[in-house]
Coordinates of C-alpha atoms and ligand atoms in Angstrom, one line a residue:
M128 CA 41.3 3.4 -11.7
S129 CA 41.8 2.7 -15.2
T130 CA 40.2 -0.8 -15.8
L131 CA 36.6 -1.4 -16.3
Q132 CA 35.1 -3.5 -13.9
R133 CA 31.9 -5.1 -15.6
L134 CA 31.6 -6.7 -19.1
F135 CA 28.4 -7.9 -21.1
K136 CA 28.0 -10.6 -23.4
F137 CA 26.8 -10.3 -27.2
N138 CA 25.0 -13.1 -28.9
G139 CA 26.4 -15.6 -31.1
G140 CA 29.8 -15.5 -32.1
V141 CA 32.5 -18.1 -33.2
K142 CA 36.3 -18.8 -32.1
P143 CA 38.4 -19.5 -35.3
A144 CA 42.2 -19.9 -35.4
Y145 CA 43.5 -16.5 -34.7
N146 CA 46.9 -17.0 -36.4
K147 CA 48.5 -13.9 -34.8
E148 CA 51.5 -14.4 -33.1
A149 CA 53.6 -14.8 -36.8
S150 CA 53.5 -11.2 -37.5
T151 CA 53.7 -9.6 -33.8
G152 CA 57.2 -10.9 -33.1
L153 CA 59.3 -7.7 -34.9
P154 CA 58.4 -4.4 -34.4
I155 CA 56.7 -1.8 -36.9
A156 CA 58.9 -1.2 -39.9
V157 CA 58.5 1.6 -42.6
A158 CA 58.0 0.2 -46.1
P159 CA 60.1 1.5 -48.7
T160 CA 58.7 4.4 -50.8
P161 CA 58.0 2.3 -54.0
T162 CA 58.9 3.6 -57.6
L163 CA 55.4 4.6 -58.5
L164 CA 52.6 5.2 -56.4
V165 CA 49.0 4.6 -57.7
I166 CA 46.5 6.4 -55.3
P167 CA 43.0 5.7 -55.8
L168 CA 40.8 9.1 -55.6
H169 CA 37.6 6.7 -54.0
Q170 CA 39.2 5.4 -50.7
S171 CA 36.4 6.2 -48.3
I172 CA 32.5 5.7 -48.2
G173 CA 30.5 8.0 -50.3
G174 CA 31.3 10.3 -53.0
M175 CA 34.1 9.7 -55.3
P176 CA 36.8 12.9 -54.6
R177 CA 37.4 15.3 -57.5
P178 CA 41.0 15.3 -59.3
L179 CA 43.2 18.6 -58.1
V180 CA 46.0 17.9 -60.3
K181 CA 47.2 17.0 -63.7
T182 CA 49.7 14.9 -65.9
G183 CA 53.3 16.5 -65.2
E184 CA 52.6 18.7 -62.2
R185 CA 54.9 18.3 -59.2
V186 CA 53.3 17.6 -55.7
L187 CA 54.6 17.6 -52.3
K188 CA 53.9 15.0 -49.8
G189 CA 50.7 15.8 -48.1
Q190 CA 49.1 17.9 -50.6
R191 CA 46.0 17.3 -51.5
I192 CA 45.2 15.7 -54.8
G193 CA 41.2 15.0 -54.7
S194 CA 39.2 17.0 -53.1
A195 CA 35.4 15.3 -51.1
D196 CA 32.8 15.4 -53.1
G197 CA 29.2 15.6 -52.0
N198 CA 27.9 15.5 -48.1
V199 CA 29.8 12.1 -47.3
S200 CA 33.4 12.1 -49.0
S201 CA 36.6 12.5 -47.9
A202 CA 40.2 14.2 -49.5
V203 CA 43.0 12.1 -50.6
H204 CA 46.5 13.6 -50.7
A205 CA 50.0 12.8 -52.2
S206 CA 51.8 10.5 -50.0
T207 CA 55.1 11.9 -51.1
S208 CA 56.4 14.4 -53.1
G209 CA 56.9 13.8 -56.7
T210 CA 55.5 14.3 -60.1
V211 CA 52.3 13.3 -61.3
M212 CA 52.6 10.6 -64.3
A213 CA 49.0 10.3 -65.0
V214 CA 45.5 10.9 -63.7
E215 CA 43.5 7.5 -65.2
M216 CA 42.0 4.5 -64.7
R217 CA 43.7 1.6 -63.0
L218 CA 42.7 -1.6 -61.6
M219 CA 41.1 -1.2 -58.0
P220 CA 42.0 -3.2 -54.8
H221 CA 38.4 -5.1 -55.2
T222 CA 37.4 -8.6 -55.7
S223 CA 35.1 -7.2 -58.8
G224 CA 38.3 -6.4 -60.8
L225 CA 36.7 -3.1 -61.6
S226 CA 39.2 0.0 -62.5
A227 CA 38.7 3.5 -60.8
L228 CA 40.4 6.7 -61.3
C229 CA 43.8 7.1 -59.7
V230 CA 46.5 9.5 -59.6
V231 CA 50.0 8.2 -60.5
I232 CA 52.9 9.5 -58.8
E233 CA 56.7 9.0 -59.3
P234 CA 58.4 9.9 -56.1
D235 CA 61.4 12.3 -56.6
G236 CA 63.4 10.6 -53.0
R237 CA 63.4 14.0 -51.7
D238 CA 59.9 13.4 -49.5
E239 CA 59.2 17.1 -49.0
W240 CA 56.5 18.0 -47.1
I241 CA 53.9 21.0 -47.6
P242 CA 53.9 23.5 -44.7
R243 CA 52.6 21.5 -41.8
Q244 CA 50.7 23.5 -38.5
P245 CA 48.8 22.6 -35.9
F246 CA 45.0 22.8 -36.0
D247 CA 43.6 25.0 -33.2
F248 CA 40.0 22.9 -33.0
R249 CA 39.1 24.7 -29.8
S250 CA 38.8 28.1 -31.2
A251 CA 37.3 27.0 -34.1
L252 CA 33.5 27.0 -35.3
P253 CA 32.3 22.9 -35.2
A254 CA 31.7 23.5 -39.3
Q255 CA 35.5 24.4 -39.4
I256 CA 36.2 21.2 -37.5
L257 CA 34.4 19.2 -39.8
D258 CA 35.9 20.9 -42.9
Y259 CA 39.5 20.6 -41.6
L260 CA 39.0 16.6 -41.1
R261 CA 37.2 16.0 -44.1
D262 CA 40.3 17.9 -45.9
A263 CA 42.6 16.1 -44.2
G264 CA 41.2 12.9 -45.4
V265 CA 40.5 11.3 -42.0
V266 CA 38.2 8.0 -42.4
G267 CA 37.4 5.1 -40.0
L268 CA 40.6 2.7 -40.3
G269 CA 39.2 -0.5 -38.8
G270 CA 38.0 -1.4 -42.3
A271 CA 35.4 0.2 -43.0
V272 CA 36.4 3.7 -44.2
F273 CA 33.8 5.6 -42.9
P274 CA 34.5 9.7 -42.9
S275 CA 35.6 10.4 -39.4
Y276 CA 34.3 14.2 -39.6
I277 CA 30.7 12.8 -40.1
K278 CA 31.3 10.7 -36.9
L279 CA 32.4 13.6 -34.9
N280 CA 29.6 15.6 -35.2
P281 CA 27.9 15.8 -31.8
G282 CA 24.7 16.2 -33.7
Q283 CA 21.5 17.5 -32.0
Q284 CA 22.1 16.4 -28.6
R285 CA 25.5 18.5 -28.3
K286 CA 27.2 15.6 -26.1
L287 CA 27.6 12.1 -25.3
D288 CA 27.7 9.7 -22.7
T289 CA 30.6 7.5 -24.1
L290 CA 33.5 7.3 -26.7
V291 CA 34.4 3.7 -27.5
L292 CA 38.0 2.9 -28.7
N293 CA 38.0 0.0 -30.9
G294 CA 41.0 -2.0 -30.4
A295 CA 39.2 -5.6 -30.0
E296 CA 40.9 -6.6 -33.8
C297 CA 39.0 -9.9 -33.4
E298 CA 39.8 -10.9 -37.3
P299 CA 42.2 -14.1 -37.7
F300 CA 46.1 -12.8 -38.8
I301 CA 45.6 -9.1 -38.8
T302 CA 47.9 -7.8 -35.9
C303 CA 48.0 -4.1 -37.0
D304 CA 46.2 -2.6 -34.2
D305 CA 47.6 -4.6 -31.6
V306 CA 51.4 -3.4 -32.8
L307 CA 50.2 0.4 -32.5
M308 CA 48.7 0.0 -29.5
R309 CA 51.8 -1.4 -28.2
E310 CA 54.1 0.8 -29.9
R311 CA 52.2 4.2 -29.9
A312 CA 49.6 3.9 -26.9
A313 CA 50.0 7.7 -25.8
T314 CA 49.6 8.8 -29.1
I315 CA 46.4 6.8 -29.5
L316 CA 45.1 8.5 -26.0
K317 CA 46.2 11.8 -27.1
G318 CA 43.7 11.5 -30.3
A319 CA 41.2 9.8 -28.4
L320 CA 41.1 13.1 -26.0
I321 CA 40.8 15.0 -29.0
M322 CA 37.9 13.0 -30.3
R323 CA 36.1 13.3 -26.7
E324 CA 36.5 17.0 -26.4
M325 CA 34.9 17.4 -30.0
L326 CA 32.1 15.1 -28.9
N327 CA 32.0 16.5 -25.8
A328 CA 31.8 12.9 -24.5
G329 CA 31.9 11.9 -20.7
R330 CA 34.1 9.0 -20.7
V331 CA 36.2 6.8 -22.9
L332 CA 36.0 3.1 -23.2
I333 CA 38.9 1.2 -24.6
G334 CA 38.3 -2.8 -25.4
I335 CA 40.9 -5.2 -26.6
E336 CA 40.7 -8.7 -26.9
D337 CA 42.3 -10.6 -23.9
N338 CA 44.4 -12.2 -26.7
K339 CA 46.8 -9.1 -26.8
P340 CA 48.4 -8.6 -23.0
E341 CA 51.0 -5.9 -24.6
A342 CA 48.8 -3.9 -26.3
I343 CA 46.4 -4.2 -23.1
A344 CA 49.6 -3.1 -21.1
A345 CA 50.7 -0.4 -22.9
M346 CA 47.3 1.3 -22.9
K347 CA 46.4 0.7 -19.6
V348 CA 49.9 2.6 -18.6
A349 CA 49.0 5.7 -21.3
A350 CA 45.6 6.0 -19.4
Q351 CA 46.8 5.9 -15.9
A352 CA 49.2 8.7 -17.3
I353 CA 46.5 10.7 -18.4
N354 CA 43.6 10.1 -15.4
G355 CA 46.3 10.7 -13.1
A356 CA 47.0 13.7 -14.0
A357 CA 43.7 14.8 -14.8
G358 CA 42.7 13.5 -11.3
D359 CA 39.6 11.0 -12.6
S360 CA 38.9 8.1 -13.9
A361 CA 37.7 9.2 -17.3
I362 CA 39.8 6.7 -19.5
Q363 CA 39.2 2.8 -19.1
V364 CA 40.9 0.1 -20.8
A365 CA 38.8 -3.3 -20.7
S366 CA 40.3 -6.7 -21.6
V367 CA 37.4 -8.1 -23.4
P368 CA 36.8 -12.2 -24.0
T369 CA 38.5 -13.3 -27.4
L370 CA 35.1 -14.3 -29.2
Y371 CA 34.8 -13.4 -33.0
P372 CA 33.2 -10.6 -34.0
A373 CA 34.1 -8.9 -30.8
G374 CA 35.1 -5.9 -33.0
G375 CA 32.2 -5.4 -34.6
A376 CA 31.1 -1.6 -33.2
K377 CA 27.6 -2.9 -32.0
Q378 CA 29.1 -6.1 -30.5
L379 CA 32.0 -4.0 -28.8
I380 CA 29.2 -1.3 -27.3
R381 CA 27.3 -4.1 -26.2
V382 CA 30.0 -5.7 -24.4
L383 CA 31.7 -2.3 -22.7
T384 CA 28.3 -0.7 -21.6
G385 CA 25.6 -3.6 -21.8
I386 CA 23.4 -1.3 -24.6
E387 CA 21.9 -3.2 -27.4
V388 CA 21.8 -0.6 -30.4
P389 CA 18.5 -2.2 -31.9
H390 CA 18.3 -2.9 -35.8
G391 CA 17.9 0.2 -37.7
K392 CA 19.3 2.4 -34.7
R393 CA 22.7 4.4 -34.4
S394 CA 24.6 4.4 -31.5
T395 CA 24.6 7.7 -30.8
D396 CA 21.1 7.4 -30.5
Y397 CA 22.2 5.7 -27.0
G398 CA 24.7 8.2 -26.4
V399 CA 27.7 6.3 -27.9
Q400 CA 30.3 6.7 -30.6
C401 CA 33.0 4.3 -31.7
F402 CA 36.0 4.7 -33.4
N403 CA 39.0 1.9 -34.1
V404 CA 42.0 2.9 -32.3
G405 CA 44.2 3.6 -35.4
T406 CA 41.5 6.6 -36.2
A407 CA 42.3 8.0 -32.9
Y408 CA 46.2 8.1 -34.2
A409 CA 45.2 9.5 -37.7
I410 CA 43.1 12.2 -35.6
F411 CA 46.3 13.1 -33.6
E412 CA 48.5 13.3 -36.2
A413 CA 45.8 15.5 -38.4
V414 CA 45.0 18.0 -35.9
T415 CA 48.3 18.1 -33.7
L416 CA 51.0 17.8 -36.2
G417 CA 48.7 19.1 -39.4
Q418 CA 49.7 15.8 -41.5
P419 CA 46.6 14.3 -43.5
L420 CA 46.2 10.5 -43.9
I421 CA 48.9 9.6 -46.4
S422 CA 49.9 6.3 -44.5
R423 CA 49.0 3.3 -42.3
I424 CA 49.7 0.4 -40.6
V425 CA 49.5 -2.4 -42.8
T426 CA 50.0 -6.5 -41.4
V427 CA 51.4 -8.5 -44.3
A428 CA 50.8 -12.3 -43.1
G429 CA 50.0 -15.6 -44.3
N430 CA 51.8 -17.7 -46.8
V431 CA 55.1 -15.9 -46.4
G432 CA 58.3 -16.5 -44.7
Q433 CA 58.2 -13.5 -42.6
A434 CA 55.0 -12.1 -41.3
R435 CA 55.2 -8.1 -40.1
N436 CA 53.8 -4.7 -39.7
F437 CA 54.7 -2.1 -42.1
E438 CA 53.9 1.5 -41.9
V439 CA 53.1 2.1 -45.7
L440 CA 52.7 4.9 -48.0
L441 CA 48.9 4.4 -49.6
G442 CA 49.3 3.8 -52.9
T443 CA 52.3 1.3 -52.4
P444 CA 51.6 -1.4 -54.5
M445 CA 50.7 -4.9 -52.6
R446 CA 53.3 -6.7 -54.3
D447 CA 56.2 -4.2 -52.9
L448 CA 54.7 -5.1 -49.4
I449 CA 54.8 -8.7 -49.8
A450 CA 58.0 -8.9 -51.3
L451 CA 59.5 -7.7 -48.0
C452 CA 58.2 -10.8 -46.6
S453 CA 59.5 -13.7 -48.2
P454 CA 56.4 -15.1 -50.0
L455 CA 56.5 -18.9 -50.2
P456 CA 56.3 -20.1 -54.0
D457 CA 52.9 -22.0 -53.7
S458 CA 51.4 -18.7 -53.2
D459 CA 48.3 -18.3 -55.0
R460 CA 45.9 -15.5 -54.3
V461 CA 46.2 -12.1 -52.1
V462 CA 43.5 -11.5 -50.0
M463 CA 42.7 -7.7 -48.3
G464 CA 41.7 -8.1 -45.1
G465 CA 41.4 -11.5 -42.8
P466 CA 40.1 -14.8 -43.8
M467 CA 36.7 -14.2 -42.2
M468 CA 35.5 -10.6 -43.7
G469 CA 38.4 -9.8 -46.3
L470 CA 38.2 -9.5 -50.1
R471 CA 40.1 -11.5 -52.6
M472 CA 42.2 -9.0 -55.1
P473 CA 42.4 -9.5 -58.8
D474 CA 46.1 -9.5 -58.7
D475 CA 49.1 -8.5 -56.6
S476 CA 49.8 -5.1 -58.3
V477 CA 46.6 -3.1 -56.7
P478 CA 47.6 -0.2 -54.1
V479 CA 47.4 -0.4 -50.3
V480 CA 44.5 2.3 -49.7
K481 CA 42.9 3.5 -46.4
A482 CA 40.8 0.4 -46.2
T483 CA 43.9 -2.1 -46.2
N484 CA 44.9 -3.2 -42.8
C485 CA 45.9 -6.5 -44.0
V486 CA 47.7 -8.0 -47.1
L487 CA 47.1 -12.0 -46.6
V488 CA 49.0 -14.1 -48.7
G489 CA 47.1 -17.5 -49.6
S490 CA 47.8 -20.9 -50.8
K491 CA 45.9 -23.9 -51.5
A492 CA 47.6 -25.3 -48.5
L493 CA 46.8 -22.5 -46.3
F494 CA 43.1 -22.0 -47.5
P495 CA 42.1 -25.1 -49.2
P496 CA 39.0 -25.0 -51.6
P497 CA 35.9 -25.3 -49.5
P498 CA 33.5 -28.7 -50.1
A499 CA 31.0 -28.7 -52.4
E500 CA 28.0 -26.5 -51.2
M501 CA 24.9 -28.9 -50.2
P502 CA 21.4 -28.2 -49.6
C503 CA 20.2 -26.2 -46.6
I504 CA 18.9 -28.6 -43.9
R505 CA 17.5 -26.0 -41.9
C506 CA 19.5 -26.8 -38.7
G507 CA 19.8 -23.3 -37.2
D508 CA 23.1 -23.4 -36.5
C509 CA 23.7 -20.4 -38.5
A510 CA 21.0 -18.4 -36.4
K511 CA 23.0 -19.4 -33.3
V512 CA 26.0 -17.7 -33.8
C513 CA 25.1 -14.9 -35.7
P514 CA 25.8 -11.9 -33.4
A515 CA 23.5 -9.5 -35.3
D516 CA 20.4 -11.6 -34.4
L517 CA 19.3 -12.3 -37.8
Q518 CA 17.6 -15.5 -39.3
P519 CA 21.0 -15.9 -42.0
F520 CA 19.3 -19.2 -43.6
E521 CA 15.8 -17.2 -44.1
L522 CA 18.4 -14.5 -45.5
Y523 CA 20.0 -17.2 -47.6
W524 CA 16.6 -18.2 -49.2
F525 CA 15.7 -14.9 -50.3
S526 CA 18.9 -14.1 -51.6
R527 CA 19.4 -17.1 -53.6
A528 CA 15.7 -16.8 -54.7
K529 CA 16.2 -13.2 -55.6
V530 CA 13.4 -12.4 -53.4
F531 CA 15.1 -8.7 -52.5
G532 CA 12.4 -7.3 -50.6
K533 CA 11.7 -10.1 -48.3
A534 CA 15.6 -10.2 -47.7
Q535 CA 15.1 -6.6 -46.9
E536 CA 12.5 -7.0 -44.4
Y537 CA 14.6 -9.7 -42.7
S538 CA 17.0 -7.2 -42.2
L539 CA 19.7 -7.9 -44.6
F540 CA 21.4 -4.6 -44.4
D541 CA 21.9 -5.2 -40.5
C542 CA 24.3 -7.9 -41.9
I543 CA 27.8 -7.2 -40.9
E544 CA 29.2 -10.0 -43.4
C545 CA 31.4 -11.5 -40.1
G546 CA 30.9 -15.0 -41.8
C547 CA 30.1 -16.9 -38.3
C548 CA 27.1 -18.6 -40.2
A549 CA 29.5 -19.6 -43.2
Y550 CA 31.7 -20.8 -41.1
V551 CA 29.6 -22.9 -38.7
C552 CA 27.4 -23.9 -41.7
P553 CA 27.2 -28.1 -42.2
S554 CA 26.4 -27.9 -45.7
H555 CA 29.2 -25.4 -46.4
I556 CA 27.1 -22.8 -47.9
P557 CA 29.1 -19.8 -48.9
L558 CA 26.3 -17.6 -47.2
V559 CA 28.2 -14.5 -47.2
D560 CA 28.7 -14.4 -50.7
Y561 CA 24.5 -14.8 -51.3
Y562 CA 24.1 -11.6 -48.9
R563 CA 26.7 -9.7 -50.8
F564 CA 25.2 -10.6 -54.0
A565 CA 21.6 -9.6 -52.6
K566 CA 23.0 -6.3 -51.4
S567 CA 24.8 -5.3 -54.6
E568 CA 21.5 -6.3 -56.5
I569 CA 19.4 -4.1 -54.3
W570 CA 22.1 -1.3 -54.3
A571 CA 22.1 -1.6 -58.4
R572 CA 18.4 -1.6 -58.5
E573 CA 18.2 1.3 -56.1
L574 CA 20.9 2.9 -58.4
E575 CA 18.9 1.7 -61.5
K576 CA 15.7 3.3 -60.2
K577 CA 17.5 6.6 -59.4
S578 CA 19.1 7.1 -62.7
A579 CA 15.5 6.4 -64.3
D580 CA 13.7 8.9 -61.7
E581 CA 16.7 11.1 -62.7
A582 CA 16.1 10.5 -66.6
R583 CA 12.6 11.3 -66.2
E584 CA 12.7 14.2 -64.5
R585 CA 15.2 15.4 -67.0
Y586 CA 12.9 14.2 -70.0
E587 CA 10.0 15.9 -68.2
F588 CA 11.9 19.1 -67.9
R589 CA 12.8 19.1 -71.5
L590 CA 9.6 18.2 -72.7
L591 CA 8.2 21.5 -69.8
R592 CA 11.5 23.8 -71.4
E593 CA 10.2 22.9 -75.1
E594 CA 6.9 23.9 -74.1
Q595 CA 7.8 27.1 -72.7
E596 CA 10.4 27.9 -75.4
K597 CA 7.3 27.5 -78.1
Q598 CA 5.0 29.7 -76.1
E599 CA 7.9 32.2 -75.8
H600 CA 8.4 32.0 -79.5
A601 CA 4.5 32.3 -80.3
A602 CA 4.4 35.4 -77.8
K603 CA 7.2 37.0 -80.1
L604 CA 5.7 36.4 -83.4
A605 CA 2.2 37.6 -82.4
A606 CA 4.2 40.7 -80.8
K607 CA 5.9 41.1 -83.9
A608 CA 2.3 41.0 -85.9
A609 CA 0.9 43.5 -83.4
A610 CA 3.7 45.9 -83.8
R611 CA 3.3 45.9 -87.7
R612 CA -0.3 46.1 -87.5
A613 CA -0.4 49.0 -85.1
K614 CA 2.6 50.6 -87.8
A615 CA 0.0 50.2 -90.6
A616 CA -2.7 51.6 -88.7
A617 CA -0.6 54.8 -87.7
A618 CA 0.2 54.7 -91.3
A619 CA -3.3 54.9 -92.6
A620 CA -4.2 57.3 -89.9
D621 CA -1.4 59.5 -90.8
A622 CA -2.5 59.2 -94.2
T623 CA -6.4 60.3 -93.6
K624 CA -5.4 63.0 -91.2
S625 CA -3.2 64.6 -94.0
V626 CA -6.1 64.3 -96.6
A627 CA -8.4 66.1 -94.2
N628 CA -5.9 68.5 -93.5
T629 CA -5.4 69.1 -97.2
E630 CA -9.4 69.0 -97.5
Q631 CA -9.7 71.8 -94.5
E632 CA -6.6 73.9 -95.6
A633 CA -8.5 73.9 -99.2
K634 CA -11.7 74.7 -97.5
K635 CA -9.9 77.6 -95.2
A636 CA -8.5 79.1 -98.4
L637 CA -11.7 79.1 -100.4
I638 CA -13.2 80.9 -97.2
A639 CA -10.7 83.3 -97.0
A640 CA -11.0 84.2 -100.9
A641 CA -14.4 84.9 -100.6
L642 CA -14.0 87.0 -97.2
E643 CA -11.3 88.8 -99.3
R644 CA -13.6 89.2 -102.3
A645 CA -16.6 90.3 -100.0
R646 CA -14.3 92.7 -98.5
E647 CA -13.2 94.2 -101.6
Q648 CA -16.6 94.2 -102.9
K649 CA -17.6 96.2 -99.6
V650 CA -14.9 98.4 -100.2
Q651 CA -15.6 99.1 -103.7
V652 CA -19.6 99.8 -102.6
Q653 CA -19.3 101.8 -99.5
P654 CA -17.3 105.2 -100.9
E655 CA -20.0 105.4 -103.5
N656 CA -22.5 105.6 -100.9
T657 CA -21.0 107.5 -98.3
R658 CA -17.9 109.1 -99.8
N659 CA -19.7 111.8 -101.9
L660 CA -22.3 113.0 -99.5
T661 CA -22.0 116.5 -97.5
P662 CA -23.3 116.3 -93.9
E663 CA -26.4 117.6 -94.6
Q664 CA -27.2 114.7 -97.1
E665 CA -25.9 112.4 -94.5
A666 CA -28.3 113.4 -92.0
E667 CA -31.4 113.5 -94.3
V668 CA -30.3 110.0 -95.2
A669 CA -30.1 109.0 -91.3
A670 CA -33.4 110.7 -91.0
I671 CA -34.9 108.6 -93.7
E672 CA -33.4 105.4 -92.2
A673 CA -34.6 106.4 -88.7
R674 CA -38.1 106.7 -90.1
R675 CA -38.1 103.4 -91.9
A676 CA -36.9 101.7 -89.0
E677 CA -39.9 103.6 -87.0
I678 CA -42.8 101.9 -90.0
R679 CA -41.0 98.5 -89.7
E680 CA -41.2 98.6 -86.0
M681 CA -45.0 99.9 -86.2
A682 CA -45.6 96.9 -88.8
K683 CA -44.6 94.4 -86.3
P684 CA -47.5 92.7 -84.4
H685 CA -47.7 93.7 -80.6
L686 CA -47.3 90.8 -78.2
W687 CA -50.4 91.5 -76.2
Q688 CA -52.5 91.9 -79.3
D689 CA -55.1 88.9 -79.8
D690 CA -56.0 87.5 -83.2
Ligands
SF4_103 S1 23.7 -23.5 -40.8 FE1 23.6 -23.9 -43.0 S2 22.6 -25.8 -43.3 FE2 21.8 -24.8 -41.4 S3 20.5 -23.7 -41.4 FE3 22.1 -22.5 -41.7 S4 22.2 -22.4 -44.0 FE4 20.9 -24.4 -43.6
SF4_104 S1 27.4 -13.0 -42.3 FE1 25.7 -12.0 -41.6 S2 23.8 -13.1 -41.3 FE2 25.9 -14.2 -41.0 S3 26.5 -14.7 -38.7 FE3 27.3 -12.4 -39.7 S4 25.9 -11.0 -39.4 FE4 24.8 -13.0 -39.3

């Protein structure tokens, strides 16, 4: 059995006009290689990759041109072979109209790949698997572009109950997942099996909205083949009710498993991880074929003669894609994404990036300007349709009044910007714009605070270092002065010693001279007394001396005599 038996409901949701048929009539076409590719280095959530190439360098298709930087970041690659014409700031596919660092490549037409080889993830260490996927540049292709290597880490629990594949694709106009599932279902499931093994997950649940019958049928056939070969029913395909935003990760998890992931919690806390079907396809290409993420499927729809899906090299200018679909003359805007959550582009020259699931061409006729904004009447309609169980009008008041702390208290960051609240608001308040403004202000303030904290830390460190340097300098001066004093003292001691020595020598000389004189005198006297005496005279002298000694002895007072 490859069909899930029981489904659940999520709160809220709306049913906008889907407008999906126009782009599903034709199979996926490969978009031609443009004359110039502009590949932004920053194409995922997280740190900006560092450029690895220089102007003038030749690059091969799939060569890494930007390396991941930081704990959350993902590499970028050359989409074809050619020459790097510049590494410079270029306009980004973002409403802000800001520029960012891009690698500009002139294709050489040879489309020459780097050597490719499969990655044996089964014999690799967990850290090696994560490094490989990070360097292969695989990110979530549902639009969030969160680096997949982080989500593919089973974490502490080392196992998950359920891997959810998101094929709901609930946003109007967008059909890139639909056609991918129709045409490449088996490959998507091969990717899903790799992810299931990496996550040590039990079952795989695939949720597809019931307005995509061909995709559901193709995925069921592919799932049946895998289940049949394995002799189980681990892969199950579910046709879920078409209700915007069923494709939100929390909403789809709720529908498929009944699990309500609360505010501030992650689905993995409940044993579930969710990936887009396009991401599963990219994982297969990276692991089994050794091909990094260099292209993706993009829907071109809206105010065009022939809407269609294309396999597009990342870095291809949007206007090249639009030109393939005969844009109508009254076209006046380009939106990346769908009408509910999409971002208006500054112009059509911006490149296709990993987040580009749809290039929607607009006109005043297709998307008429909204009526003038009116005051909130507190009708509560917005709260009824909010799939994240928020109070949109409260968030609106706090965002508008710039009471950002309160907006955060009311879970502003749980808002998925689905636009359901604005869609139903009778006062035509562009509610999501207010939430985006509040979020960007909070991020900016946090960034400012972080920068200020870092600057303060740098300043304090500088003061500390200067103080240390002062102390070291003073210690050096003191040591030098001490050395000088010691040297002077030693010199003085040497001088004193030498004077003393001189005096001593002089004394010694005097004594020696006196002794010499005495010896000479003795020599001179003694021979006169003794040398001319006869032995008899000598004996007589001795006798006299003895007699004298006897008399001297007798003259001494005796010890026992009392006075
Ligand atoms: S739907 Fe609009 S008018 Fe009604 S409460 Fe919400 S913001 Fe206010
Ligand atoms: S945009 Fe945010 S507040 Fe509005 S309905 Fe969606 S999740 Fe709720």
